[in-house]
Structure formats: C-alpha cells, structure tokens
PDB file of C-alpha atoms in Angstrom:
ATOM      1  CA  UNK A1071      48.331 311.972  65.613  1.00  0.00           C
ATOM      2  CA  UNK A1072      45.946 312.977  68.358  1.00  0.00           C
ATOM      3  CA  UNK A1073      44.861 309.597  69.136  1.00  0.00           C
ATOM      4  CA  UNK A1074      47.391 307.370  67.082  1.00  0.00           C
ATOM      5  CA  UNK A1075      49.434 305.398  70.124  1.00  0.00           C
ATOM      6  CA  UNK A1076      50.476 303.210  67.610  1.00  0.00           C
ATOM      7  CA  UNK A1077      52.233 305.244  65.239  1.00  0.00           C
ATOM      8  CA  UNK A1078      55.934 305.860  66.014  1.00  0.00           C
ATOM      9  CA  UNK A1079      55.618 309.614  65.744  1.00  0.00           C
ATOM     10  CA  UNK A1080      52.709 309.302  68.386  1.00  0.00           C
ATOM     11  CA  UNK A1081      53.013 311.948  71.245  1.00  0.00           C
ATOM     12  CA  UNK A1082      51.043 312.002  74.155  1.00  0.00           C
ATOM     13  CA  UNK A1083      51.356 315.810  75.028  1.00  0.00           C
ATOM     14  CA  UNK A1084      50.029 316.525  71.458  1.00  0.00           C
ATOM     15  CA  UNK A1085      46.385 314.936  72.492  1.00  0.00           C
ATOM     16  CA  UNK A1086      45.180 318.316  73.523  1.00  0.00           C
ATOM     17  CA  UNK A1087      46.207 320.528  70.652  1.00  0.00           C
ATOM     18  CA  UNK A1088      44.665 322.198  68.427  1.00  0.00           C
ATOM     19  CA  UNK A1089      45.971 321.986  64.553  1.00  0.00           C
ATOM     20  CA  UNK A1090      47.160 326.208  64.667  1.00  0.00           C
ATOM     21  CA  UNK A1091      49.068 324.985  67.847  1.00  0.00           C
ATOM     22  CA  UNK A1092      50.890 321.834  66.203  1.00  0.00           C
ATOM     23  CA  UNK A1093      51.357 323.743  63.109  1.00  0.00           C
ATOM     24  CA  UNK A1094      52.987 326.584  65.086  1.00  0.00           C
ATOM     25  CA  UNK A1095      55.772 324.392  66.887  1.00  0.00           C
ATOM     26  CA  UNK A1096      59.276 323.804  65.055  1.00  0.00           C
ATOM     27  CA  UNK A1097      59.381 321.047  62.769  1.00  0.00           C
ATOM     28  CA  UNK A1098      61.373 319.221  60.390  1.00  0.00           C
ATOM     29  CA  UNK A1099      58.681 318.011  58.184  1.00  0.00           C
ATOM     30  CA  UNK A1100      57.690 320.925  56.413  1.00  0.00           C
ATOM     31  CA  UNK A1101      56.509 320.823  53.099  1.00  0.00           C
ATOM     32  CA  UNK A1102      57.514 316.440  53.535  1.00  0.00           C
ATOM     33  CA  UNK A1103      56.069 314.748  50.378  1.00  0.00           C
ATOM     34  CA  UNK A1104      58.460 317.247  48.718  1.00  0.00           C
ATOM     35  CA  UNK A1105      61.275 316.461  51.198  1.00  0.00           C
ATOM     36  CA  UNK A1106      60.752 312.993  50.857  1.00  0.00           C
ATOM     37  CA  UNK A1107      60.442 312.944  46.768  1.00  0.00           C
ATOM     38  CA  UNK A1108      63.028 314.856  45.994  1.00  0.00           C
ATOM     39  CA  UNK A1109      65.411 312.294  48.400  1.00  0.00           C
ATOM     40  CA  UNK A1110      66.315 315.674  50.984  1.00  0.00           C
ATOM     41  CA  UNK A1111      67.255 314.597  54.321  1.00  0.00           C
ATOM     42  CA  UNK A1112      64.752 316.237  57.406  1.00  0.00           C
ATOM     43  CA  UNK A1113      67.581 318.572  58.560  1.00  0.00           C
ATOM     44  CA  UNK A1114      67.916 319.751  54.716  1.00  0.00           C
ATOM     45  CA  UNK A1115      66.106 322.691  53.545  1.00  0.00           C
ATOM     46  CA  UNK A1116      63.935 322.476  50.350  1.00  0.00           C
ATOM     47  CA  UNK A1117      63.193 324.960  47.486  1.00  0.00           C
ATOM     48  CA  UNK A1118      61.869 325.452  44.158  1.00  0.00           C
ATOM     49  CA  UNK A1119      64.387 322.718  42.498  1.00  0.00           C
ATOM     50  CA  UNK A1120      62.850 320.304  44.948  1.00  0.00           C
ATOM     51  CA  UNK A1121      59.604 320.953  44.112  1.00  0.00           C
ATOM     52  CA  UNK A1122      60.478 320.309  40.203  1.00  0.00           C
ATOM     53  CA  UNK A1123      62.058 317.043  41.247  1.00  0.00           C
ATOM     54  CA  UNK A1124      59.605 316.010  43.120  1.00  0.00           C
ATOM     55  CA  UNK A1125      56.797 317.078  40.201  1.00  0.00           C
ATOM     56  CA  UNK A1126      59.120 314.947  37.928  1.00  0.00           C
ATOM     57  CA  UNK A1127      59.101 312.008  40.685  1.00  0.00           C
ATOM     58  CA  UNK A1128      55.147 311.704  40.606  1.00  0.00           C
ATOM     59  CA  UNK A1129      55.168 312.008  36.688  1.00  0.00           C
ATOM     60  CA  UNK A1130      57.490 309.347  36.092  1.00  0.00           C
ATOM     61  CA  UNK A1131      56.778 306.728  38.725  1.00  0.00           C
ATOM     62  CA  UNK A1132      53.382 307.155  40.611  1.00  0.00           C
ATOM     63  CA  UNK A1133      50.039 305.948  39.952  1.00  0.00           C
ATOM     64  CA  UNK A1134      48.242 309.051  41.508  1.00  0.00           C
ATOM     65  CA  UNK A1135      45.317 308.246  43.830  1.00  0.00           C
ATOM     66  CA  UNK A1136      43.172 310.748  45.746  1.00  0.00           C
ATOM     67  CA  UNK A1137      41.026 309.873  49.099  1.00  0.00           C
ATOM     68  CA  UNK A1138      38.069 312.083  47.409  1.00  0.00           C
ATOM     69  CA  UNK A1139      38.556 309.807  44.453  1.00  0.00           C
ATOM     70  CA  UNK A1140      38.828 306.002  46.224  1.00  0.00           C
ATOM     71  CA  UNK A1141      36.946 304.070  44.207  1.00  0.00           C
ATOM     72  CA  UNK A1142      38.721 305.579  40.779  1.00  0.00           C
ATOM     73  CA  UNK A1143      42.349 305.508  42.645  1.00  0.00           C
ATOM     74  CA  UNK A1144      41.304 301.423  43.613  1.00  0.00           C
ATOM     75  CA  UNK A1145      40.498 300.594  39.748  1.00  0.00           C
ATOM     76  CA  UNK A1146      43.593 302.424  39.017  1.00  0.00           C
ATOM     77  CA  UNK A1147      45.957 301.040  41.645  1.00  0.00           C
ATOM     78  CA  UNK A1148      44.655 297.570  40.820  1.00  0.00           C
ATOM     79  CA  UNK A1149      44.800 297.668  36.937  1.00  0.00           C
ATOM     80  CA  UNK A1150      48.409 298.892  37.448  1.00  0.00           C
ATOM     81  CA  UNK A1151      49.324 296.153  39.879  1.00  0.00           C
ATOM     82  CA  UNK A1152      47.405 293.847  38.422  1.00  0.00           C
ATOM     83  CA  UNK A1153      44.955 292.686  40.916  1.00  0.00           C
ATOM     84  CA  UNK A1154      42.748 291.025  40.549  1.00  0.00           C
ATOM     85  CA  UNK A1155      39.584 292.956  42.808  1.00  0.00           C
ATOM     86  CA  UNK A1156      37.416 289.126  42.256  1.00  0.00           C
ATOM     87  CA  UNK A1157      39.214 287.082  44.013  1.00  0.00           C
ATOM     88  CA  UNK A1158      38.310 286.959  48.109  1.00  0.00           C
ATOM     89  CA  UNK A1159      41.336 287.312  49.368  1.00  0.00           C
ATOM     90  CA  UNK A1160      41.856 290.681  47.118  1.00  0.00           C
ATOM     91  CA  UNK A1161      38.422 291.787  48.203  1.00  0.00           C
ATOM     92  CA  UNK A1162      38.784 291.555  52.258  1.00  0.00           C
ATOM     93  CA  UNK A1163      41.735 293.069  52.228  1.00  0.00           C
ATOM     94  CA  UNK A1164      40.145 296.481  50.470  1.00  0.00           C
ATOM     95  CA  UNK A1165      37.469 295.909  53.135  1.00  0.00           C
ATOM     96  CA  UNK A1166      39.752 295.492  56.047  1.00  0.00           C
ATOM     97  CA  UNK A1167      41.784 298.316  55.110  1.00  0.00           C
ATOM     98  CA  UNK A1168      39.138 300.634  53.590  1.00  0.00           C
ATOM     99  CA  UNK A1169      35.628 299.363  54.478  1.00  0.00           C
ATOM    100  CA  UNK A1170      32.803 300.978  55.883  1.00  0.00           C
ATOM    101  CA  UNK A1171      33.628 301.646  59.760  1.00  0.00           C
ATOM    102  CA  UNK A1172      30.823 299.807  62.230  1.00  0.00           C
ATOM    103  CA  UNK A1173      30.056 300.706  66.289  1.00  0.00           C
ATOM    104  CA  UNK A1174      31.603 296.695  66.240  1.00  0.00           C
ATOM    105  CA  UNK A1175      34.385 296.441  64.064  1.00  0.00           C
ATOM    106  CA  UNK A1176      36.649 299.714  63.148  1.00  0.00           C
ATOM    107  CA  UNK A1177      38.677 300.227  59.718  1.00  0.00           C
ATOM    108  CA  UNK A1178      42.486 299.680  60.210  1.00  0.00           C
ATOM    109  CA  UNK A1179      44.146 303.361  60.008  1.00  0.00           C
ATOM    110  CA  UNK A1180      41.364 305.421  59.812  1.00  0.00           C
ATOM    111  CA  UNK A1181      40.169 308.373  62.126  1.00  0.00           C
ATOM    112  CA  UNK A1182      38.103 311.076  62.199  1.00  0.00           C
ATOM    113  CA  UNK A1183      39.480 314.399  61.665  1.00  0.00           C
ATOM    114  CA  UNK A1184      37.981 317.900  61.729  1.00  0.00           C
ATOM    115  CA  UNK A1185      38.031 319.325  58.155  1.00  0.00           C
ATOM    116  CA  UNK A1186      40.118 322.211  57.372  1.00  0.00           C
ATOM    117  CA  UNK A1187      38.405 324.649  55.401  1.00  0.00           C
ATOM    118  CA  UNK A1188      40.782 326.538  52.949  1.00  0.00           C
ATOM    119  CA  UNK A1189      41.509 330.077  54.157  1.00  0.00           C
ATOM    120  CA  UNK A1190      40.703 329.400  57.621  1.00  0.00           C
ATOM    121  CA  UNK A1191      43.256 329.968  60.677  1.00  0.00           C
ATOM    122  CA  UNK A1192      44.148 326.474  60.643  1.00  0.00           C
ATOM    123  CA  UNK A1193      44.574 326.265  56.691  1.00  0.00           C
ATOM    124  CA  UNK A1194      46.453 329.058  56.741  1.00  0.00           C
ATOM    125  CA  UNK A1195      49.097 327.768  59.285  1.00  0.00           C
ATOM    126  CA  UNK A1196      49.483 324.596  57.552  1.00  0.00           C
ATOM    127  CA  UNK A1197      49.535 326.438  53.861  1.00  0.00           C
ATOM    128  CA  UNK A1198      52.667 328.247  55.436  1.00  0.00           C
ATOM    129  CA  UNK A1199      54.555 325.561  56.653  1.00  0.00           C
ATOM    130  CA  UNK A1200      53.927 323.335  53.650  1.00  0.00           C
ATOM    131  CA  UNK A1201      53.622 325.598  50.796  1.00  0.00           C
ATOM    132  CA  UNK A1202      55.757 323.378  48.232  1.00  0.00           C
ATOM    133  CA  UNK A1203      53.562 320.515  49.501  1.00  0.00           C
ATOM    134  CA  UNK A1204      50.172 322.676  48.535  1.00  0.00           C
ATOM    135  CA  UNK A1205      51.900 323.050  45.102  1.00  0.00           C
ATOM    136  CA  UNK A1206      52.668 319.442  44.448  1.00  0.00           C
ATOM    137  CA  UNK A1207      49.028 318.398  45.417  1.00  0.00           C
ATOM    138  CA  UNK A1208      47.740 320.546  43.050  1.00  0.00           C
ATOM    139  CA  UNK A1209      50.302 318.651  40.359  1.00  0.00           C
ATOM    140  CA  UNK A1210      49.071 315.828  41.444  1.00  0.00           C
ATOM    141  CA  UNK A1211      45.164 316.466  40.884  1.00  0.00           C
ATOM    142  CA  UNK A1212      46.325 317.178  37.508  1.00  0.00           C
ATOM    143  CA  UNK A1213      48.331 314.151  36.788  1.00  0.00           C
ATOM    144  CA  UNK A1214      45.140 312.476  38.162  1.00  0.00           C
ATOM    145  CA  UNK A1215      43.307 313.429  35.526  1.00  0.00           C
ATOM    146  CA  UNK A1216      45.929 312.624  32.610  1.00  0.00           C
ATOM    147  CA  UNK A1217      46.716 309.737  34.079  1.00  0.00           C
ATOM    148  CA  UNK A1218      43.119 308.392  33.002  1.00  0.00           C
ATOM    149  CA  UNK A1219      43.424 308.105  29.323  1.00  0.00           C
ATOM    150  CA  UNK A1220      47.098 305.784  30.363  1.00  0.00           C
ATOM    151  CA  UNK A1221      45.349 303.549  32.620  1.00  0.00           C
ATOM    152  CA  UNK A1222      42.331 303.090  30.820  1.00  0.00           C
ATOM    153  CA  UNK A1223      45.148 302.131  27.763  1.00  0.00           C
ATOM    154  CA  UNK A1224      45.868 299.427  30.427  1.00  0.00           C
ATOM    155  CA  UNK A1225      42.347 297.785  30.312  1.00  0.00           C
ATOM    156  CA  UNK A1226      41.626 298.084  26.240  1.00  0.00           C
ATOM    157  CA  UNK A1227      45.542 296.529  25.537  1.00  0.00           C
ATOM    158  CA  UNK A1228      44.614 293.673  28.584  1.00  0.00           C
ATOM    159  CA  UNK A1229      41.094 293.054  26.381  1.00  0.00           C
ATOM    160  CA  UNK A1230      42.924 293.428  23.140  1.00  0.00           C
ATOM    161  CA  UNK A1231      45.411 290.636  24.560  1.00  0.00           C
ATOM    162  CA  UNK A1232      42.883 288.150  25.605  1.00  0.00           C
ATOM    163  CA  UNK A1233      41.090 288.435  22.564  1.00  0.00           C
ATOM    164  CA  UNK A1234      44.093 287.480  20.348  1.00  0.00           C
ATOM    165  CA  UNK A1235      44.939 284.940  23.329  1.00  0.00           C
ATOM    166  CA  UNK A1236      41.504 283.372  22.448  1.00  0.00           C
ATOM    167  CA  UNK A1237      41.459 283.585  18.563  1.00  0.00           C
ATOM    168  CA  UNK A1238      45.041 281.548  18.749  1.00  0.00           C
ATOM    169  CA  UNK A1239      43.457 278.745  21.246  1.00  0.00           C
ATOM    170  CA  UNK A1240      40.735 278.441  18.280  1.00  0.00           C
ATOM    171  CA  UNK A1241      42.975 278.740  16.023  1.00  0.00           C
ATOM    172  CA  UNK A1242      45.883 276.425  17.773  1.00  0.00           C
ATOM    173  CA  UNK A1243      48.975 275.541  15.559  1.00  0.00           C
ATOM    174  CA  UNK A1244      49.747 272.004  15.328  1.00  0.00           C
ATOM    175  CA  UNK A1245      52.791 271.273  17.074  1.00  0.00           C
ATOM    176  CA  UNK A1246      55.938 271.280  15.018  1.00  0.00           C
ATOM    177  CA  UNK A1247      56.559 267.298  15.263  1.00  0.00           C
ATOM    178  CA  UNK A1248      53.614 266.700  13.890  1.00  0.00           C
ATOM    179  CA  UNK A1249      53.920 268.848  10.714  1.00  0.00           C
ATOM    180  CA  UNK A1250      57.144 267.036  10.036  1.00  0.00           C
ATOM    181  CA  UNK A1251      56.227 264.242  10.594  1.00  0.00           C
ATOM    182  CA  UNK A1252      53.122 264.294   7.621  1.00  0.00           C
ATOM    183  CA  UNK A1253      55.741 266.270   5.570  1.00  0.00           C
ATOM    184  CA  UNK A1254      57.485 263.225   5.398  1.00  0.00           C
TER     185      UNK A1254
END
C-alpha cells in the first residue's frame, strides 16, 4: 500500500513505514481472509469457530491458487472456469494481468515488495496480528494439493466426453422421420 494511489485503502502518510510500524498501528483487519470467510463484520472479533468456518468455506467453494504456484493455479482456475487459455483474447488478458513486467510496459497490480522472512521482526508482527490467517494459509496449501487429483478429474471426464462426443458423430443416428418413414 506504500505506493498504491489507486487503491481505496491507499494512504499517503503510510509511504514511509516500515512493515513492524504498519503492523503495530490499530486495525480492523486482523486475521481478514478469516474475517471475510467466515461473513464477520470488521468491528467483530474472530476466534477459533471462525477459523473452522472459514476452513469449511475454502473446502467447499474455492479453487485454491498460490502466487508460488501460478502456472498450476492458471491450469486450475481455467479448467474450472472453463477457459479456454488458446484463444487470444484469453491469452492477453493472462499477459496483461500477469505477464512479465518490462522498463516500457508494467503488469497491472503488481509491485515489488521486500520479502518477509519467517521468524524475523517483521514476520513476527504480522504472525501476531493475523494468526488465524497464518492457520488458514497453511489449510489452504493443503487443499492445494488435494485439490489436484479433483481438477485433473476435470480434464480426463472433458477427454472422456469428447471422445464419446466423437464416436456418436461417426456413429450418427438417423433421424427419427426417417426410420418411420422406411418402417412403413
């Protein structure tokens, strides 16, 4: 948010900060993707029954994607959706949105941020702020990985399909008025 003017949330006296700093002011979006999956207002605390909720959420309704696993979350998200990654249109928009970034043309929503190394200062003030949220994202690696075997269900059904599609085109039925009609 250091350099995001166009995001709502954007604040110009945060510019400066460093992440302990930010992490160490009051907020009401602590531990959010819980908040925010378990249907809790801001101003409502969360807890341990949120946390299953929002566990249950993910199972139930998400395809899970992870930024260190792009190209995998793509082929996911697109099998799921249905999309169709040959067609141009399809195609520019993964490159607009998640291309390589150039000196000439930059990637819509993307910035660089210093990593935060687990156990460090600035880890550590995040972790403590957003410890449900630390617990979900480990869920979620792990629905990641079971999610796999569903997906990949997805592609051998979609083949399965178009080879029965294409035996029946061989194999057309004549239509009904026809059979009747030599029946006669």
């Amino acid at each position: 948010l250091q350099t995001a003017t166009w995001e709502r949330t954007y604040k110009p006296e945060w510019k400066d900060m460093t992440i302990v700093e930010w992490a160490e002011l009051p907020s009401e979006d602590e531990n959010f993707m819980v908040r925010k999956l378990s249907g809790k207002r801001f101003s409502e605390p969360v807890n341990e029954m949120d946390l299953i909720l929002a566990k249950e959420f993910l199972r139930q309704r998400v395809v899970v994607g992870l930024m260190g696993e792009m190209t995998e979350s793509f082929r996911r998200f697109n099998i799921a959706m249905n999309v169709d990654v040959q067609e141009e249109r399809n195609r520019r928009c993964v490159e607009e949105y998640f291309g390589v970034k150039d000196a000439d043309s930059g990637v819509k929503n993307s910035n660089k941020h210093p990593k935060v190394v687990e156990g460090s200062p600035e880890w550590r003030a995040l972790a403590k702020k957003n410890h449900l949220d630390i617990i979900l994202y480990s869920y979620a690696e792990r629905l990641f990985e079971e999610q796999k075997q569903i997906i990949d269900s997805y592609t051998a059904q979609d083949s399965e399909n178009k080879q029965q599609e294409s035996v029946e085109e061989r194999n057309e039925p004549q239509p009904i008025v026809e059979v009747i009609h030599r029946n006669l």
